[in-house]
Short mmCIF file of C-alpha atoms in Angstrom, two decimals:
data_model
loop_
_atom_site.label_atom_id
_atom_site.label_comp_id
_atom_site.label_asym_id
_atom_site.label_seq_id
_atom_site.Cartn_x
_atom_site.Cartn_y
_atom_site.Cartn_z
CA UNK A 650 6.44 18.88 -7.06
CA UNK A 651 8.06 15.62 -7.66
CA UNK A 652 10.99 14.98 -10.14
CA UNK A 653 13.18 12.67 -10.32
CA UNK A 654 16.65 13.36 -8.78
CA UNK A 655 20.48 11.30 -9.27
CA UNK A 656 20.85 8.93 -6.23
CA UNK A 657 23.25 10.19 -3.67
CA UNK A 658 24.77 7.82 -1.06
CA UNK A 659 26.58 11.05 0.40
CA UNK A 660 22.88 12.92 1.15
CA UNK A 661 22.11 12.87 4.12
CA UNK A 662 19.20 10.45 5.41
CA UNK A 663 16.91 13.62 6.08
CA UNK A 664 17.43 14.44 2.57
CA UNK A 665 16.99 11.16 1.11
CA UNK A 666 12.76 9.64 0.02
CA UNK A 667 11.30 6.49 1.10
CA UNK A 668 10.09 3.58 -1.67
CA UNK A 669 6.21 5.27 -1.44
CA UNK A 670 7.14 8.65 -2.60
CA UNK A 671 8.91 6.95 -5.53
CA UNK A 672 6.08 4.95 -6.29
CA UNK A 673 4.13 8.33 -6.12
CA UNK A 674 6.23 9.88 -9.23
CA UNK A 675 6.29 7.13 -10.64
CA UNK A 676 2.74 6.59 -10.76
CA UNK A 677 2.47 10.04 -12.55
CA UNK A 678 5.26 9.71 -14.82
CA UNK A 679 3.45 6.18 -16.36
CA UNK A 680 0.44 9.03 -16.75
CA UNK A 681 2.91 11.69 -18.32
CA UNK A 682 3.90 8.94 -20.94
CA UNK A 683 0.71 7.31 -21.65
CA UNK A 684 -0.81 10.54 -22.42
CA UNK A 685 2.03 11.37 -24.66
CA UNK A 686 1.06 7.95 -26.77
CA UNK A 687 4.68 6.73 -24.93
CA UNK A 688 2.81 3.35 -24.10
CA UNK A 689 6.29 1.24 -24.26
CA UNK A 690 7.97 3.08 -21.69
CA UNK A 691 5.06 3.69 -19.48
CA UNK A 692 4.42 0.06 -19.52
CA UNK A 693 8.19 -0.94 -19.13
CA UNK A 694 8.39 2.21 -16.20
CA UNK A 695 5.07 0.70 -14.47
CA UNK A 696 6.21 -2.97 -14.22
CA UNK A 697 9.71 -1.27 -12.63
CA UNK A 698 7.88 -0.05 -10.15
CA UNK A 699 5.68 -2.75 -9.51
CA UNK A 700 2.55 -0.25 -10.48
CA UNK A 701 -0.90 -1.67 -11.67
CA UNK A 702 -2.34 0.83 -14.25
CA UNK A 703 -4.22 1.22 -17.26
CA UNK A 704 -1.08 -0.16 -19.40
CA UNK A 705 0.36 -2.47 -16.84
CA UNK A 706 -1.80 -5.47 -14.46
CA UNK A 707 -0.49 -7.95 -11.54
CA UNK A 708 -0.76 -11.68 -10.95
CA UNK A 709 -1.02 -12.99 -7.34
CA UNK A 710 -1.07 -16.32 -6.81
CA UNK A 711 -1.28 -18.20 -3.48
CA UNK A 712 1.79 -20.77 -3.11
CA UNK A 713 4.96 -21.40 -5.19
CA UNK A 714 3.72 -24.16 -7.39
CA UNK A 715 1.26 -22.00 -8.60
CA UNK A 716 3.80 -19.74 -9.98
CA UNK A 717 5.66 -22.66 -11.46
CA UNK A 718 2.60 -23.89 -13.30
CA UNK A 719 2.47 -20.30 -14.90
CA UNK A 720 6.23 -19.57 -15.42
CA UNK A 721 6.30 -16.81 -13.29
CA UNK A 722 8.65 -15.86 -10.54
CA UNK A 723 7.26 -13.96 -7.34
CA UNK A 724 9.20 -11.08 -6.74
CA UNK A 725 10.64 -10.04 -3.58
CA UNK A 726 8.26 -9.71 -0.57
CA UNK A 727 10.09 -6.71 0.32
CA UNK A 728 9.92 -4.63 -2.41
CA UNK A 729 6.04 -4.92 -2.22
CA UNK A 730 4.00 -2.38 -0.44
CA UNK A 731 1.79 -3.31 2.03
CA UNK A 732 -0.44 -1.84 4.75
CA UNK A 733 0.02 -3.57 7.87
CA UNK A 734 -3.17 -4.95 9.45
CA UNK A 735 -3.96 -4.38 13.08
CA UNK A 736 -2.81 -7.62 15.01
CA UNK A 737 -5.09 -9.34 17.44
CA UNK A 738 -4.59 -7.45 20.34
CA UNK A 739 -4.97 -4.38 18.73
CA UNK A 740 -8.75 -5.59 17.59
CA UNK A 741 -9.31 -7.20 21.32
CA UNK A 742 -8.73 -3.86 22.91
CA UNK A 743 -10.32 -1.91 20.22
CA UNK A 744 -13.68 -4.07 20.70
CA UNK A 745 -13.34 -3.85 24.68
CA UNK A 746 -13.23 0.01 24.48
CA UNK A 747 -16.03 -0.15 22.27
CA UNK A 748 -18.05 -2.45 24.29
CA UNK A 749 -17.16 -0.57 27.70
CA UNK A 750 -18.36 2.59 25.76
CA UNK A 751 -21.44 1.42 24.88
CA UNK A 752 -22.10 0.10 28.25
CA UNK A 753 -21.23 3.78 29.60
CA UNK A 754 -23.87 5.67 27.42
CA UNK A 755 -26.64 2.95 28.25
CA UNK A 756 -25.69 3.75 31.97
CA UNK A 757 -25.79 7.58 31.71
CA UNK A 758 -28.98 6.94 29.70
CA UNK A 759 -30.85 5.45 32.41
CA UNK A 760 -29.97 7.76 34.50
CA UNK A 761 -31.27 10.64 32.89
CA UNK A 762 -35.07 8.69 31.73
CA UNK A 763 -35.53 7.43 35.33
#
């Protein structure tokens, strides 16, 4: 169960939630509201928490003129979430394992049809 609770600088960092499991309630609060007809404050809630829902959308644009042009400001990189992507060594070695594994099963193949 998720609720929302007072933030407490004194709570100890075990005790405290990261930004996801916010986003998380939040998420399902927008839903609590929307289906209550509360459109407003699911709307107002949503773009709080940076949420793309039925009552709330996102704009991405590619450079800063961009959002210039459209009278927008980008908001803080860091308050975005974001699943990091695998970085190029990562995808080398994952392509050499799965090239040498191949190459294994051929092998034993042979082996076992002649």
């Amino acid at each position: 169960v998720r609720q929302r609770a007072p933030m407490d600088d004194t709570l100890p960092a075990s005790a405290r939630t990261g930004r996801h499991l916010g986003r998380l309630w939040a998420r399902e609060e927008v839903e609590r509201l929307r289906a209550a007809g509360r459109i407003r404050e699911a709307r107002e809630l949503a773009v709080a928490w940076q949420l793309v829902t039925p009552v709330s959308g996102a704009v991405v644009l590619e450079n800063e003129r961009q959002y210039q042009e459209a009278g927008l400001e980008p908001v803080d990189p860091e308050t975005v979430p974001a699943i990091p992507e695998p970085g190029t060594k990562v995808l080398w070695l994952i392509g050499l394992g799965w090239l040498l594994w191949g190459r294994s099963r051929r092998r034993a193949a042979r082996r076992r049809h002649g």
